[in-house]
Amino acid sequence: GVYQDIFDAGFTKHNIISGFTKSGIWPVDRTPVIAYMQQKKMKARQAINPAFASLLPDDARFQRASDVTKHMSEKYSHLLSSPTRGELRQVRKVVTEALLLHETVQAYIDDRISRLEKAYHQKRKGKRVKPLGDFSQSVSLAEIRQQQEDYIAEREEKEIKSQIRNTRKFVIQEMDKIKAQWRSDKQGLQFKQWLRHTGKDVEYWSMDENRARMAKSLSQKEDFFMIDTELTPEVRESVRNANYAPKPLYAVDWGARSDDDVEITVNAAHNSEEEEGDDDEEELRFLPMPQIDENGMLPP
C-alpha cells in the first residue's frame, strides 16, 4: 500500500547514485587504493646502506692467506733462517686448517639453504580440521589454533631430527676417512695405537662421543602412558566413608511405619552361654612322649 509507494518513490536509481556521490564512493576512483598499497610497499622495504657490504669479511680471505704463505715459502725459503721457516710452516698449517673449516661450514650452510628452498617451493597439502568437542560440528577458533600449534611443533621436531641425522651422517663420514687413512698407512699398528701415534685420538673419540649422543637423541621416544599406583586422597576418603557408612537394614526408619507393617526383630548378638558350654564339653587328649634310650635313639 502506502509503504510500498514511499519505498518505490525513494529508492530510485537517481536517489541511490546521489547518495553514493555524497558519501564519496561514487564515481569509483582507484587513486587512493593505489596510493595506500604503494605506501605499504614502501614501508616494507628497508633501506640498506651499500657501505655495510664493505664491513663484511671477504669470503676469499683464507684462500689469499694460504696463497701468500705458499708464495713466501717457495720464493724466500733460501733467505729465511731455519726457525723462521719452521714458524712459517706452522702458519701455513693453521691457514690450511682455517680454510678447510671455512669450506666445511660453507658447504653445510649451502646445503641447509638448498633444503629450505626445496621445502618452501614444494606443494603443501591442506589439513582438515577435526572437531575436538562433544559434537561433530563443534570446531572453535581455539581448537583450530591448538591444532595449528601442534602441527607447527611437529614440523619443527621433524626438522630438528633431520638436521641431527645430517650432522650424524657427516660425522660418520669423517670417522670413516680417519679409518681409511689408518688402513692405507700400513704401519702394522692397531687402530687405537695409530690414533695415539698420529695425534688424532682426541678428534676421533670426540666425534664418536657426539655420534653416540646424536644416535641416543634420535632413538628416544615419548612416554604416552603414565601409571599411578598411589591412591588419591579423594579415593581414600571415599573408601573410608564406604566402610563406616550405615548398613541399609539399620538405616530404615522403623518409627515411620504404618499399623499394617510387619514387625521384624534382628538379633545380631551370639549366645555366649551356648558357646561356653560347647567349649566345656570338648576334652583334649594328651599324647605320651616317646622314651629315648642311652644311645639317643628312638625305640622301634
CSV table of C-alpha atoms in Angstrom, one decimal:
chain,number,residue,atom,x,y,z
A,1,GLY,CA,0.0,0.0,0.0
A,2,VAL,CA,1.3,3.4,1.1
A,3,TYR,CA,4.6,2.0,2.4
A,4,GLN,CA,5.3,0.4,-1.0
A,5,ASP,CA,4.6,3.6,-2.8
A,6,ILE,CA,7.0,5.5,-0.5
A,7,PHE,CA,9.6,2.8,-1.0
A,8,ASP,CA,9.3,2.9,-4.8
A,9,ALA,CA,9.5,6.7,-4.8
A,10,GLY,CA,12.5,6.9,-2.5
A,11,PHE,CA,14.7,4.1,-3.8
A,12,THR,CA,15.2,5.1,-7.3
A,13,LYS,CA,18.4,5.0,-9.4
A,14,HIS,CA,18.8,8.8,-9.2
A,15,ASN,CA,18.5,8.9,-5.4
A,16,ILE,CA,20.8,5.9,-4.9
A,17,ILE,CA,23.6,7.3,-7.1
A,18,SER,CA,23.1,10.8,-5.5
A,19,GLY,CA,23.7,9.2,-2.0
A,20,PHE,CA,26.8,7.3,-3.3
A,21,THR,CA,28.1,10.6,-4.7
A,22,LYS,CA,27.7,12.5,-1.5
A,23,SER,CA,29.3,9.7,0.5
A,24,GLY,CA,32.4,9.7,-1.8
A,25,ILE,CA,32.1,6.1,-3.1
A,26,TRP,CA,30.9,7.1,-6.5
A,27,PRO,CA,32.4,7.6,-9.0
A,28,VAL,CA,34.9,4.9,-8.4
A,29,ASP,CA,38.5,6.3,-8.0
A,30,ARG,CA,41.4,3.8,-7.8
A,31,THR,CA,43.9,6.5,-6.9
A,32,PRO,CA,43.5,6.3,-3.1
A,33,VAL,CA,43.8,2.5,-3.2
A,34,ILE,CA,46.9,2.5,-5.3
A,35,ALA,CA,48.5,5.2,-3.0
A,36,TYR,CA,47.7,3.1,0.1
A,37,MET,CA,49.2,0.0,-1.5
A,38,GLN,CA,52.4,1.9,-2.5
A,39,GLN,CA,52.7,3.3,0.9
A,40,LYS,CA,52.6,-0.2,2.5
A,41,LYS,CA,55.1,-1.4,-0.1
A,42,MET,CA,57.5,1.4,0.7
A,43,LYS,CA,57.2,0.7,4.5
A,44,ALA,CA,58.0,-3.0,3.8
A,45,ARG,CA,61.3,-2.1,2.1
A,46,GLN,CA,64.2,-1.5,4.5
A,47,ALA,CA,66.9,0.9,3.4
A,48,ILE,CA,70.2,-0.8,3.3
A,49,ASN,CA,73.4,1.2,3.2
A,50,PRO,CA,75.7,-0.1,0.5
A,51,ALA,CA,78.7,0.7,2.7
A,52,PHE,CA,77.6,-2.2,5.0
A,53,ALA,CA,78.8,-4.8,2.5
A,54,SER,CA,82.4,-3.4,2.9
A,55,LEU,CA,82.3,-4.2,6.6
A,56,LEU,CA,81.7,-7.9,6.0
A,57,PRO,CA,84.7,-10.2,5.9
A,58,ASP,CA,85.9,-11.3,2.5
A,59,ASP,CA,85.0,-14.9,1.6
A,60,ALA,CA,88.3,-15.5,-0.1
A,61,ARG,CA,90.4,-14.2,2.8
A,62,PHE,CA,91.6,-17.7,3.8
A,63,GLN,CA,92.5,-18.7,0.3
A,64,ARG,CA,94.5,-15.5,-0.2
A,65,ALA,CA,96.3,-16.1,3.1
A,66,SER,CA,97.2,-19.6,2.0
A,67,ASP,CA,98.5,-18.4,-1.3
A,68,VAL,CA,100.6,-15.7,0.3
A,69,THR,CA,102.2,-18.2,2.8
A,70,LYS,CA,102.9,-20.6,0.0
A,71,HIS,CA,104.5,-17.9,-2.2
A,72,MET,CA,106.7,-16.8,0.7
A,73,SER,CA,107.8,-20.4,1.4
A,74,GLU,CA,108.7,-21.1,-2.2
A,75,LYS,CA,110.3,-17.8,-3.2
A,76,TYR,CA,112.1,-16.7,0.0
A,77,SER,CA,112.9,-20.0,1.6
A,78,HIS,CA,116.7,-19.6,0.9
A,79,LEU,CA,116.7,-16.2,2.6
A,80,LEU,CA,115.0,-17.2,5.8
A,81,SER,CA,116.5,-18.9,8.8
A,82,SER,CA,115.6,-22.4,10.0
A,83,PRO,CA,113.4,-21.2,12.9
A,84,THR,CA,111.6,-18.7,10.7
A,85,ARG,CA,110.9,-21.4,8.1
A,86,GLY,CA,109.5,-23.6,10.9
A,87,GLU,CA,107.2,-20.8,12.1
A,88,LEU,CA,106.2,-20.2,8.5
A,89,ARG,CA,105.3,-23.8,8.1
A,90,GLN,CA,103.2,-23.6,11.3
A,91,VAL,CA,101.4,-20.6,9.9
A,92,ARG,CA,100.7,-22.5,6.7
A,93,LYS,CA,99.2,-25.3,8.7
A,94,VAL,CA,96.9,-23.0,10.7
A,95,VAL,CA,95.8,-21.2,7.5
A,96,THR,CA,95.1,-24.5,5.7
A,97,GLU,CA,93.1,-25.7,8.7
A,98,ALA,CA,91.1,-22.5,8.8
A,99,LEU,CA,90.5,-22.8,5.0
A,100,LEU,CA,89.2,-26.4,5.4
A,101,LEU,CA,86.9,-25.4,8.3
A,102,HIS,CA,85.5,-22.5,6.3
A,103,GLU,CA,84.8,-24.7,3.3
A,104,THR,CA,83.1,-27.3,5.6
A,105,VAL,CA,80.9,-24.6,7.2
A,106,GLN,CA,80.0,-23.0,3.9
A,107,ALA,CA,79.1,-26.4,2.4
A,108,TYR,CA,76.8,-27.0,5.4
A,109,ILE,CA,75.2,-23.6,5.1
A,110,ASP,CA,74.6,-24.1,1.3
A,111,ASP,CA,73.1,-27.5,1.9
A,112,ARG,CA,70.7,-26.1,4.5
A,113,ILE,CA,69.7,-23.2,2.3
A,114,SER,CA,69.0,-25.6,-0.6
A,115,ARG,CA,66.9,-27.8,1.7
A,116,LEU,CA,64.9,-24.8,3.0
A,117,GLU,CA,64.3,-23.6,-0.6
A,118,LYS,CA,63.1,-27.1,-1.6
A,119,ALA,CA,60.8,-27.2,1.4
A,120,TYR,CA,59.5,-23.7,0.6
A,121,HIS,CA,58.7,-24.5,-3.0
A,122,GLN,CA,57.2,-27.9,-2.5
A,123,LYS,CA,53.4,-28.3,-2.8
A,124,ARG,CA,51.7,-28.1,0.6
A,125,LYS,CA,48.7,-30.2,1.2
A,126,GLY,CA,45.8,-28.9,3.2
A,127,LYS,CA,45.0,-30.4,6.5
A,128,ARG,CA,41.4,-31.0,7.6
A,129,VAL,CA,40.5,-29.6,10.9
A,130,LYS,CA,38.9,-32.3,13.1
A,131,PRO,CA,36.4,-31.5,15.9
A,132,LEU,CA,37.6,-31.9,19.4
A,133,GLY,CA,34.4,-31.3,21.4
A,134,ASP,CA,31.4,-33.5,22.2
A,135,PHE,CA,29.6,-32.8,19.0
A,136,SER,CA,30.6,-33.4,15.4
A,137,GLN,CA,30.4,-29.7,14.4
A,138,SER,CA,32.0,-28.2,17.5
A,139,VAL,CA,35.1,-26.7,15.9
A,140,SER,CA,36.1,-23.5,17.7
A,141,LEU,CA,38.8,-20.9,16.9
A,142,ALA,CA,40.8,-22.0,20.0
A,143,GLU,CA,40.7,-25.7,18.8
A,144,ILE,CA,41.9,-24.6,15.3
A,145,ARG,CA,44.8,-22.6,16.9
A,146,GLN,CA,45.7,-25.5,19.1
A,147,GLN,CA,45.8,-27.9,16.2
A,148,GLN,CA,47.9,-25.4,14.2
A,149,GLU,CA,50.4,-25.1,17.1
A,150,ASP,CA,50.6,-28.8,17.4
A,151,TYR,CA,51.2,-29.1,13.7
A,152,ILE,CA,53.9,-26.5,13.8
A,153,ALA,CA,55.6,-28.1,16.8
A,154,GLU,CA,55.5,-31.5,14.9
A,155,ARG,CA,57.1,-29.9,11.8
A,156,GLU,CA,59.8,-28.3,14.0
A,157,GLU,CA,60.6,-31.6,15.7
A,158,LYS,CA,60.9,-33.3,12.4
A,159,GLU,CA,63.2,-30.6,11.1
A,160,ILE,CA,65.4,-30.8,14.2
A,161,LYS,CA,65.7,-34.6,13.8
A,162,SER,CA,66.5,-34.2,10.1
A,163,GLN,CA,69.3,-31.8,11.0
A,164,ILE,CA,70.6,-34.2,13.6
A,165,ARG,CA,70.6,-37.0,11.1
A,166,ASN,CA,72.6,-35.0,8.5
A,167,THR,CA,75.1,-33.9,11.1
A,168,ARG,CA,75.5,-37.5,12.3
A,169,LYS,CA,76.0,-38.6,8.7
A,170,PHE,CA,78.7,-36.0,8.3
A,171,VAL,CA,80.4,-37.2,11.5
A,172,ILE,CA,80.3,-40.8,10.4
A,173,GLN,CA,81.9,-39.8,7.1
A,174,GLU,CA,84.8,-38.0,8.9
A,175,MET,CA,85.3,-41.1,11.1
A,176,ASP,CA,85.4,-43.3,8.0
A,177,LYS,CA,88.0,-41.0,6.5
A,178,ILE,CA,90.2,-41.5,9.5
A,179,LYS,CA,89.8,-45.2,9.4
A,180,ALA,CA,90.7,-45.2,5.7
A,181,GLN,CA,93.9,-43.3,6.5
A,182,TRP,CA,94.7,-46.0,9.1
A,183,ARG,CA,94.2,-48.8,6.6
A,184,SER,CA,96.3,-47.1,3.9
A,185,ASP,CA,99.1,-46.3,6.3
A,186,LYS,CA,100.2,-49.9,6.7
A,187,GLN,CA,102.4,-49.4,9.8
A,188,GLY,CA,101.2,-52.6,11.5
A,189,LEU,CA,99.7,-50.7,14.4
A,190,GLN,CA,96.3,-51.2,15.9
A,191,PHE,CA,93.7,-48.6,15.4
A,192,LYS,CA,94.0,-47.1,18.9
A,193,GLN,CA,97.8,-47.2,18.8
A,194,TRP,CA,97.7,-45.5,15.4
A,195,LEU,CA,95.4,-42.8,16.7
A,196,ARG,CA,97.7,-42.0,19.6
A,197,HIS,CA,100.8,-42.1,17.3
A,198,THR,CA,99.3,-39.7,14.8
A,199,GLY,CA,97.7,-37.4,17.5
A,200,LYS,CA,94.1,-37.9,16.1
A,201,ASP,CA,92.8,-39.8,19.1
A,202,VAL,CA,91.1,-36.7,20.7
A,203,GLU,CA,89.5,-35.8,17.4
A,204,TYR,CA,88.2,-39.3,16.7
A,205,TRP,CA,86.9,-40.1,20.2
A,206,SER,CA,85.1,-36.7,20.4
A,207,MET,CA,83.4,-37.4,17.1
A,208,ASP,CA,82.5,-40.9,18.3
A,209,GLU,CA,81.0,-39.4,21.5
A,210,ASN,CA,79.0,-36.9,19.5
A,211,ARG,CA,77.8,-39.7,17.2
A,212,ALA,CA,76.6,-41.8,20.2
A,213,ARG,CA,74.9,-38.8,21.7
A,214,MET,CA,73.0,-37.9,18.5
A,215,ALA,CA,72.0,-41.6,18.0
A,216,LYS,CA,70.6,-41.6,21.5
A,217,SER,CA,68.6,-38.5,20.9
A,218,LEU,CA,67.2,-39.9,17.7
A,219,SER,CA,66.2,-43.2,19.4
A,220,GLN,CA,64.4,-41.6,22.3
A,221,LYS,CA,60.6,-41.9,22.2
A,222,GLU,CA,58.0,-40.1,24.2
A,223,ASP,CA,56.1,-41.8,27.0
A,224,PHE,CA,52.5,-41.8,26.0
A,225,PHE,CA,51.2,-43.6,29.1
A,226,MET,CA,51.6,-42.9,32.9
A,227,ILE,CA,50.6,-45.4,35.5
A,228,ASP,CA,50.0,-44.1,39.1
A,229,THR,CA,49.6,-46.8,41.7
A,230,GLU,CA,49.1,-44.4,44.6
A,231,LEU,CA,45.5,-43.7,45.6
A,232,THR,CA,44.5,-40.1,45.6
A,233,PRO,CA,43.2,-38.5,48.9
A,234,GLU,CA,39.7,-38.3,47.3
A,235,VAL,CA,39.7,-42.1,46.7
A,236,ARG,CA,40.9,-42.8,50.2
A,237,GLU,CA,38.2,-40.6,51.7
A,238,SER,CA,35.6,-42.4,49.6
A,239,VAL,CA,36.8,-45.8,50.8
A,240,ARG,CA,36.7,-44.7,54.4
A,241,ASN,CA,33.2,-43.3,54.1
A,242,ALA,CA,32.1,-46.6,52.5
A,243,ASN,CA,33.5,-48.7,55.4
A,244,TYR,CA,31.8,-46.5,58.0
A,245,ALA,CA,28.6,-46.0,56.1
A,246,PRO,CA,25.4,-47.2,57.8
A,247,LYS,CA,24.0,-50.6,56.6
A,248,PRO,CA,20.7,-50.5,54.7
A,249,LEU,CA,18.9,-52.6,57.3
A,250,TYR,CA,19.9,-50.3,60.2
A,251,ALA,CA,19.2,-47.2,58.2
A,252,VAL,CA,15.5,-48.0,57.9
A,253,ASP,CA,13.2,-45.6,59.8
A,254,TRP,CA,11.1,-48.1,61.8
A,255,GLY,CA,9.3,-45.3,63.6
A,256,ALA,CA,7.6,-44.1,60.5
A,257,ARG,CA,5.9,-47.5,59.6
A,258,SER,CA,2.2,-47.8,59.5
A,259,ASP,CA,-0.1,-50.1,61.5
A,260,ASP,CA,-0.2,-52.7,58.7
A,261,ASP,CA,3.6,-53.1,58.7
A,262,VAL,CA,5.2,-56.3,59.8
A,263,GLU,CA,7.5,-56.0,62.8
A,264,ILE,CA,10.9,-57.6,62.3
A,265,THR,CA,13.4,-58.3,65.1
A,266,VAL,CA,17.0,-58.7,64.3
A,267,ASN,CA,19.3,-60.4,66.8
A,268,ALA,CA,22.9,-59.7,65.9
A,269,ALA,CA,24.4,-60.9,69.2
A,270,HIS,CA,25.5,-64.5,69.7
A,271,ASN,CA,24.6,-66.8,72.6
A,272,SER,CA,27.7,-66.7,74.7
A,273,GLU,CA,26.4,-69.3,77.2
A,274,GLU,CA,25.9,-72.0,74.5
A,275,GLU,CA,29.4,-71.3,73.2
A,276,GLU,CA,30.9,-71.7,76.7
A,277,GLY,CA,29.0,-75.0,77.1
A,278,ASP,CA,30.4,-76.3,73.9
A,279,ASP,CA,33.9,-75.5,75.0
A,280,ASP,CA,33.4,-77.3,78.3
A,281,GLU,CA,32.2,-80.5,76.6
A,282,GLU,CA,35.3,-80.7,74.4
A,283,GLU,CA,38.1,-82.6,76.1
A,284,LEU,CA,41.7,-82.6,75.0
A,285,ARG,CA,43.6,-85.9,74.8
A,286,PHE,CA,47.3,-86.0,75.9
A,287,LEU,CA,49.8,-87.9,73.8
A,288,PRO,CA,52.5,-89.8,75.6
A,289,MET,CA,56.1,-88.7,74.9
A,290,PRO,CA,58.4,-91.4,73.4
A,291,GLN,CA,61.2,-92.8,75.5
A,292,ILE,CA,64.8,-92.3,74.3
A,293,ASP,CA,67.4,-94.9,75.0
A,294,GLU,CA,71.0,-94.4,76.2
A,295,ASN,CA,72.4,-94.0,72.7
A,296,GLY,CA,69.9,-91.2,71.9
A,297,MET,CA,67.8,-93.5,69.6
A,298,LEU,CA,64.0,-93.7,69.5
A,299,PRO,CA,62.5,-97.1,70.1
A,300,PRO,CA,61.2,-99.1,67.1
